[in-house]
Amino acid sequence: MNKKVLSTLEYYKIIEQLEHLAGSAGGRKKCHDLKPETDPDLITVAQRETSDALTHIMTQGPISFQGVTEIMGSLKRLELGASLSMRELLDISSLLYTAGQTKAYFRKSLNENDETGDSLNERYQLLEPLSPLMQEIRRCIVAEDEMADDASAGLNQVRRKLKSAGDRIHEQLNSVLNSHRSMLQDAIITMRSGRYCLPVKAEYRSSFSGMVHDQSSTGSTLFIEPASVVKLNNEIRDLERQEQEEIDKILAELSNQAAEQQFYLEQNYRLLTELDFIFAKGMLSKQMRGTEPQFPAERYIEIKNGRHPLIAKDKVVPIDIHLGKEFSLLVVTGPNTGGKTVSLKTVGLFCLMGQAGLHIPAFDGSSLCIFDEIYADIGDEQSIEQSLSTFSSHMVNTVSILEKADERSLALFDELGAGTDPTEGAALATAILSNLHKRGTLTMATTHYSELKLYALQTPDVENACCEFDVATLRPTYRLLIGIPGKSNAFAISSKLGLSADIIEDAKHHVANDATQFEDVLADLEATRIKLEKEHQKVSDSRKEVSRLRKSLQEKNERIDSSKDRILQNANEEASRILAEAKEYADETIRKYTKWASSDKHIREMEAERTKLREQIDKKQSNSQKAAPKKKTSTLKAKDLFIGADVKILSLNSAGTVSTLPNEKGDLFVQAGLLRTKVNLNDLELIKQPKIIKPAKSRSGSGKIGMSKAAAIHQEINLIGMTVDQAMPVLEKYLDDAYLAHMTQVTVIHGRGTGALRTAVHNRLKKLKYVKAFRLGEFGEGDMGVTIVTFKS
């Protein structure tokens, strides 16, 4: 793909966004080098990888590759037998740690039993974290300039000796410092050339025994190593040399271990930089709300609700564009700043992004075509140095495009033929488009020339399009309308801006008759289009409403059918039971009457049995009448309610507690278990609290407490919204009160959430001696969001 079009269509700005999403230097380099491909197989693989990375990101969140550092130089040194520095070994450790994290990330989402997985599965399987090597490096090296004391026994021993020698030399120096304080410039111990010294006044040089290592800039202070510590200083220098030798041995050993795994280290680096690059593409797709484009064999473009990725999300207007299916040349007209150029760039940039394996910000199911080359002549490229005018610069680009374009090319022209005499410019533009059309080149061009509108109307396989303009507000809507040529709005805009009507009328007389008639036709077409769009919107809204009502009716019928089946089943079961009972009673009665019929002695027994049967029938009828449901109506008034009052919701047949007072419409909120629902005053019934009747004889203190608690305690307590520390004291007080009130069972509402509050409640209940048992709620009681507690009697 030519570099000019990548710059013209701002492809490099997309690449810059992509680079910022990569975590490693290697990943960013791959992003920087990404170019559009022309091989369909490579494009398909790249798109599939981007989609799979996006799926992982959406299901598990992003993964960081910042630990993937450049180690190829270190591996080259290992190949030559050199030892690595602590910094280089830490880089290898960081790479291996990232490999382990990446392996764990994929294990969560990929099925281990699935041998195929997604397109990233092979890379994941090939990663080797080399945990023993990573752990050994981290054990030995604390930082890039610090080796751990226990990295080896020899290093540990040398450092203990160093500490001991340091303590002894400080003790000796402090002794000298205290005994010669008057000779010292400052009472401090300092270092010069790696040896401990004291700052001695210059006039005491001959009186102070030792070796001079340095002096101050004024010469008034000499830094002298006392003779008594020379031996200890020499010992420390020797121990430091031994320490460095031990460190070198450890680095050599770690380097040898890394050299043995050189193949896997190089493979890990390659795989992780590739994954970093692929996940950067997935993150870019997520940010742009992109989708994977299709690449049909029929070679056409169909963009659904495409959004230019470089325009702010709150300002971009989605456009629908199709090219190559019904027509291969699209002529776009419309006002300046109306969105014509953005439409051109959107088509070209989407094709470049798709061929580079990137998702495009458009609706799912959008299709693109694979081009060998994309050519674009967009923008003003006039050059003073090259003596090129606007027209000349455009024509240079156009000539270059005509030399190379073929049936596997896409050509984009902005204001084709502009910058010269309108008549000649329109003729040239028509001839250029006709030439490209004959070649089979997919072409999209913007223009203000009416001649090109006529060309598109008269030529097969060529279509008009326009960018909509609202004359009332003098602003473009940025909507691209395919199949409709754009109308010139110069007269309408001038009138709106206050130009005299006489001047506008005079201007209209200077326009040719044919042009005027053509503009009138376009105006009628525009009016018809707007009317049809409104009608279509009304029809669409009506269809949606009909669909909603149909769905609602279907759901209602399903509920009725379900209730009818359940009622019929219950009725049939009850009828079968009654029939069986009646049959049994009838058989017994027939046996008795047969027995009594043989003698007149049992007339009294027969009459008694008949009376008993009549009483049973009357009882059944009485029960049936009582069982008939009666719709309850509430006479409750707003003044009867208060926050915390116990009420019954008639429509739900459920008890609850008043959370808010009624508004002017009589609506209020009631907490019914875990459910906080809005009901009307007419749907409520006040639950009267049972009155405690005190017996004549005096009661003990505990009895009085029990009656007092019973009058005020509720059947349930709501702990939702509290932390464990807040909830436990409230729960214990409530359970104590409930037990003293001689309640047999209460409900603790703790919600589902993370389960921490439920666990704390259960642990507390296990420790209370007066709790007989507890269990989670069943269906209808609150399920796992509540616990039912039973007290000992």
PDB file of C-alpha atoms in Angstrom, residues 477-615:
ATOM      1  CA  THR A 477     -26.903  17.112   9.626  1.00  0.00           C
ATOM      2  CA  TYR A 478     -23.859  15.091   8.399  1.00  0.00           C
ATOM      3  CA  ARG A 479     -26.179  12.290   7.234  1.00  0.00           C
ATOM      4  CA  LEU A 480     -25.171  10.627   3.963  1.00  0.00           C
ATOM      5  CA  LEU A 481     -28.178   9.872   1.754  1.00  0.00           C
ATOM      6  CA  ILE A 482     -27.434   7.459  -1.104  1.00  0.00           C
ATOM      7  CA  GLY A 483     -29.645   7.612  -4.195  1.00  0.00           C
ATOM      8  CA  ILE A 484     -30.470  11.320  -3.831  1.00  0.00           C
ATOM      9  CA  PRO A 485     -28.479  14.049  -5.626  1.00  0.00           C
ATOM     10  CA  GLY A 486     -27.625  17.064  -3.495  1.00  0.00           C
ATOM     11  CA  LYS A 487     -29.492  20.305  -4.047  1.00  0.00           C
ATOM     12  CA  SER A 488     -27.713  23.653  -4.202  1.00  0.00           C
ATOM     13  CA  ASN A 489     -28.758  25.711  -1.192  1.00  0.00           C
ATOM     14  CA  ALA A 490     -26.957  28.945  -2.120  1.00  0.00           C
ATOM     15  CA  PHE A 491     -30.143  31.019  -2.655  1.00  0.00           C
ATOM     16  CA  ALA A 492     -31.883  29.661   0.452  1.00  0.00           C
ATOM     17  CA  ILE A 493     -28.824  30.188   2.665  1.00  0.00           C
ATOM     18  CA  SER A 494     -28.301  33.742   1.320  1.00  0.00           C
ATOM     19  CA  SER A 495     -31.961  34.596   2.007  1.00  0.00           C
ATOM     20  CA  LYS A 496     -31.717  33.264   5.562  1.00  0.00           C
ATOM     21  CA  LEU A 497     -28.594  35.348   6.131  1.00  0.00           C
ATOM     22  CA  GLY A 498     -30.432  38.533   5.096  1.00  0.00           C
ATOM     23  CA  LEU A 499     -29.507  39.061   1.431  1.00  0.00           C
ATOM     24  CA  SER A 500     -32.067  41.257  -0.342  1.00  0.00           C
ATOM     25  CA  ALA A 501     -34.874  39.378  -2.110  1.00  0.00           C
ATOM     26  CA  ASP A 502     -34.389  41.601  -5.210  1.00  0.00           C
ATOM     27  CA  ILE A 503     -30.775  40.513  -5.535  1.00  0.00           C
ATOM     28  CA  ILE A 504     -31.705  36.848  -5.098  1.00  0.00           C
ATOM     29  CA  GLU A 505     -34.453  37.111  -7.748  1.00  0.00           C
ATOM     30  CA  ASP A 506     -32.023  38.831 -10.117  1.00  0.00           C
ATOM     31  CA  ALA A 507     -29.486  36.047  -9.497  1.00  0.00           C
ATOM     32  CA  LYS A 508     -32.083  33.421 -10.383  1.00  0.00           C
ATOM     33  CA  HIS A 509     -32.581  35.061 -13.806  1.00  0.00           C
ATOM     34  CA  HIS A 510     -28.865  34.565 -14.543  1.00  0.00           C
ATOM     35  CA  VAL A 511     -29.201  30.797 -14.005  1.00  0.00           C
ATOM     36  CA  ALA A 512     -29.930  28.773 -17.110  1.00  0.00           C
ATOM     37  CA  ASN A 513     -33.472  27.431 -17.538  1.00  0.00           C
ATOM     38  CA  ASP A 514     -32.289  23.828 -17.569  1.00  0.00           C
ATOM     39  CA  ALA A 515     -30.311  24.284 -14.371  1.00  0.00           C
ATOM     40  CA  THR A 516     -33.286  25.948 -12.664  1.00  0.00           C
ATOM     41  CA  GLN A 517     -35.614  23.128 -13.689  1.00  0.00           C
ATOM     42  CA  PHE A 518     -33.066  20.580 -12.498  1.00  0.00           C
ATOM     43  CA  GLU A 519     -32.796  22.295  -9.102  1.00  0.00           C
ATOM     44  CA  ASP A 520     -36.623  22.388  -8.866  1.00  0.00           C
ATOM     45  CA  VAL A 521     -36.747  18.642  -9.527  1.00  0.00           C
ATOM     46  CA  LEU A 522     -34.156  18.099  -6.822  1.00  0.00           C
ATOM     47  CA  ALA A 523     -36.163  20.261  -4.411  1.00  0.00           C
ATOM     48  CA  ASP A 524     -39.313  18.192  -5.107  1.00  0.00           C
ATOM     49  CA  LEU A 525     -37.349  14.985  -4.620  1.00  0.00           C
ATOM     50  CA  GLU A 526     -35.978  16.283  -1.299  1.00  0.00           C
ATOM     51  CA  ALA A 527     -39.457  17.242  -0.069  1.00  0.00           C
ATOM     52  CA  THR A 528     -40.821  13.836  -1.101  1.00  0.00           C
ATOM     53  CA  ARG A 529     -37.923  12.094   0.638  1.00  0.00           C
ATOM     54  CA  ILE A 530     -38.490  13.954   3.908  1.00  0.00           C
ATOM     55  CA  LYS A 531     -42.224  13.173   3.769  1.00  0.00           C
ATOM     56  CA  LEU A 532     -41.546   9.485   3.071  1.00  0.00           C
ATOM     57  CA  GLU A 533     -39.005   9.333   5.914  1.00  0.00           C
ATOM     58  CA  LYS A 534     -41.577  10.740   8.346  1.00  0.00           C
ATOM     59  CA  GLU A 535     -44.194   8.266   7.140  1.00  0.00           C
ATOM     60  CA  HIS A 536     -41.681   5.444   7.401  1.00  0.00           C
ATOM     61  CA  GLN A 537     -40.849   6.515  10.964  1.00  0.00           C
ATOM     62  CA  LYS A 538     -44.556   6.527  11.874  1.00  0.00           C
ATOM     63  CA  VAL A 539     -45.007   3.049  10.368  1.00  0.00           C
ATOM     64  CA  SER A 540     -41.894   1.819  12.177  1.00  0.00           C
ATOM     65  CA  ASP A 541     -43.154   3.210  15.505  1.00  0.00           C
ATOM     66  CA  SER A 542     -46.573   1.629  14.923  1.00  0.00           C
ATOM     67  CA  ARG A 543     -44.995  -1.731  14.153  1.00  0.00           C
ATOM     68  CA  LYS A 544     -42.939  -1.546  17.337  1.00  0.00           C
ATOM     69  CA  GLU A 545     -46.051  -0.710  19.356  1.00  0.00           C
ATOM     70  CA  VAL A 546     -48.005  -3.558  17.741  1.00  0.00           C
ATOM     71  CA  SER A 547     -45.115  -5.929  18.442  1.00  0.00           C
ATOM     72  CA  ARG A 548     -44.990  -4.782  22.066  1.00  0.00           C
ATOM     73  CA  LEU A 549     -48.751  -5.215  22.510  1.00  0.00           C
ATOM     74  CA  ARG A 550     -48.658  -8.617  20.796  1.00  0.00           C
ATOM     75  CA  LYS A 551     -45.879  -9.760  23.117  1.00  0.00           C
ATOM     76  CA  SER A 552     -47.741  -8.422  26.164  1.00  0.00           C
ATOM     77  CA  LEU A 553     -50.948 -10.172  25.072  1.00  0.00           C
ATOM     78  CA  GLN A 554     -49.073 -13.406  24.434  1.00  0.00           C
ATOM     79  CA  GLU A 555     -47.501 -13.295  27.889  1.00  0.00           C
ATOM     80  CA  LYS A 556     -50.910 -12.565  29.424  1.00  0.00           C
ATOM     81  CA  ASN A 557     -52.489 -15.494  27.561  1.00  0.00           C
ATOM     82  CA  GLU A 558     -49.655 -17.756  28.690  1.00  0.00           C
ATOM     83  CA  ARG A 559     -50.245 -16.740  32.290  1.00  0.00           C
ATOM     84  CA  ILE A 560     -53.991 -17.333  31.914  1.00  0.00           C
ATOM     85  CA  ASP A 561     -53.404 -20.732  30.290  1.00  0.00           C
ATOM     86  CA  SER A 562     -50.982 -21.666  33.040  1.00  0.00           C
ATOM     87  CA  SER A 563     -53.454 -20.598  35.750  1.00  0.00           C
ATOM     88  CA  LYS A 564     -56.334 -22.344  33.959  1.00  0.00           C
ATOM     89  CA  ASP A 565     -54.402 -25.602  33.735  1.00  0.00           C
ATOM     90  CA  ARG A 566     -53.469 -25.406  37.399  1.00  0.00           C
ATOM     91  CA  ILE A 567     -57.054 -24.621  38.477  1.00  0.00           C
ATOM     92  CA  LEU A 568     -58.450 -27.430  36.307  1.00  0.00           C
ATOM     93  CA  GLN A 569     -55.903 -29.862  37.690  1.00  0.00           C
ATOM     94  CA  ASN A 570     -56.739 -28.920  41.281  1.00  0.00           C
ATOM     95  CA  ALA A 571     -60.454 -29.095  40.511  1.00  0.00           C
ATOM     96  CA  ASN A 572     -60.101 -32.522  38.891  1.00  0.00           C
ATOM     97  CA  GLU A 573     -58.103 -33.815  41.835  1.00  0.00           C
ATOM     98  CA  GLU A 574     -60.681 -32.450  44.289  1.00  0.00           C
ATOM     99  CA  ALA A 575     -63.545 -33.878  42.209  1.00  0.00           C
ATOM    100  CA  SER A 576     -61.863 -37.285  42.061  1.00  0.00           C
ATOM    101  CA  ARG A 577     -61.410 -37.227  45.833  1.00  0.00           C
ATOM    102  CA  ILE A 578     -65.050 -36.229  46.403  1.00  0.00           C
ATOM    103  CA  LEU A 579     -66.284 -38.897  43.998  1.00  0.00           C
ATOM    104  CA  ALA A 580     -64.151 -41.562  45.657  1.00  0.00           C
ATOM    105  CA  GLU A 581     -65.422 -40.496  49.085  1.00  0.00           C
ATOM    106  CA  ALA A 582     -69.015 -40.395  47.848  1.00  0.00           C
ATOM    107  CA  LYS A 583     -68.685 -43.828  46.225  1.00  0.00           C
ATOM    108  CA  GLU A 584     -67.285 -45.321  49.388  1.00  0.00           C
ATOM    109  CA  TYR A 585     -70.013 -43.752  51.525  1.00  0.00           C
ATOM    110  CA  ALA A 586     -72.702 -44.850  49.031  1.00  0.00           C
ATOM    111  CA  ASP A 587     -71.432 -48.435  49.056  1.00  0.00           C
ATOM    112  CA  GLU A 588     -71.473 -48.473  52.849  1.00  0.00           C
ATOM    113  CA  THR A 589     -74.981 -46.980  52.924  1.00  0.00           C
ATOM    114  CA  ILE A 590     -76.286 -49.500  50.391  1.00  0.00           C
ATOM    115  CA  ARG A 591     -74.923 -52.332  52.506  1.00  0.00           C
ATOM    116  CA  LYS A 592     -76.645 -50.958  55.593  1.00  0.00           C
ATOM    117  CA  TYR A 593     -79.995 -50.382  53.818  1.00  0.00           C
ATOM    118  CA  THR A 594     -79.877 -53.875  52.354  1.00  0.00           C
ATOM    119  CA  LYS A 595     -79.397 -55.213  55.861  1.00  0.00           C
ATOM    120  CA  TRP A 596     -82.167 -53.044  57.338  1.00  0.00           C
ATOM    121  CA  ALA A 597     -84.623 -53.844  54.526  1.00  0.00           C
ATOM    122  CA  SER A 598     -84.839 -57.449  55.677  1.00  0.00           C
ATOM    123  CA  SER A 599     -86.326 -56.399  59.035  1.00  0.00           C
ATOM    124  CA  ASP A 600     -88.524 -53.689  60.516  1.00  0.00           C
ATOM    125  CA  LYS A 601     -86.501 -53.511  63.694  1.00  0.00           C
ATOM    126  CA  HIS A 602     -83.874 -51.102  62.290  1.00  0.00           C
ATOM    127  CA  ILE A 603     -86.165 -48.243  61.246  1.00  0.00           C
ATOM    128  CA  ARG A 604     -84.755 -45.984  63.990  1.00  0.00           C
ATOM    129  CA  GLU A 605     -81.181 -46.705  62.948  1.00  0.00           C
ATOM    130  CA  MET A 606     -82.094 -46.007  59.309  1.00  0.00           C
ATOM    131  CA  GLU A 607     -83.625 -42.650  60.234  1.00  0.00           C
ATOM    132  CA  ALA A 608     -80.592 -41.706  62.305  1.00  0.00           C
ATOM    133  CA  GLU A 609     -78.272 -42.564  59.425  1.00  0.00           C
ATOM    134  CA  ARG A 610     -80.359 -40.483  57.008  1.00  0.00           C
ATOM    135  CA  THR A 611     -80.229 -37.523  59.387  1.00  0.00           C
ATOM    136  CA  LYS A 612     -76.437 -37.895  59.672  1.00  0.00           C
ATOM    137  CA  LEU A 613     -76.073 -37.895  55.854  1.00  0.00           C
ATOM    138  CA  ARG A 614     -78.198 -34.737  55.559  1.00  0.00           C
ATOM    139  CA  GLU A 615     -76.013 -32.989  58.169  1.00  0.00           C
TER     140      GLU A 615
END
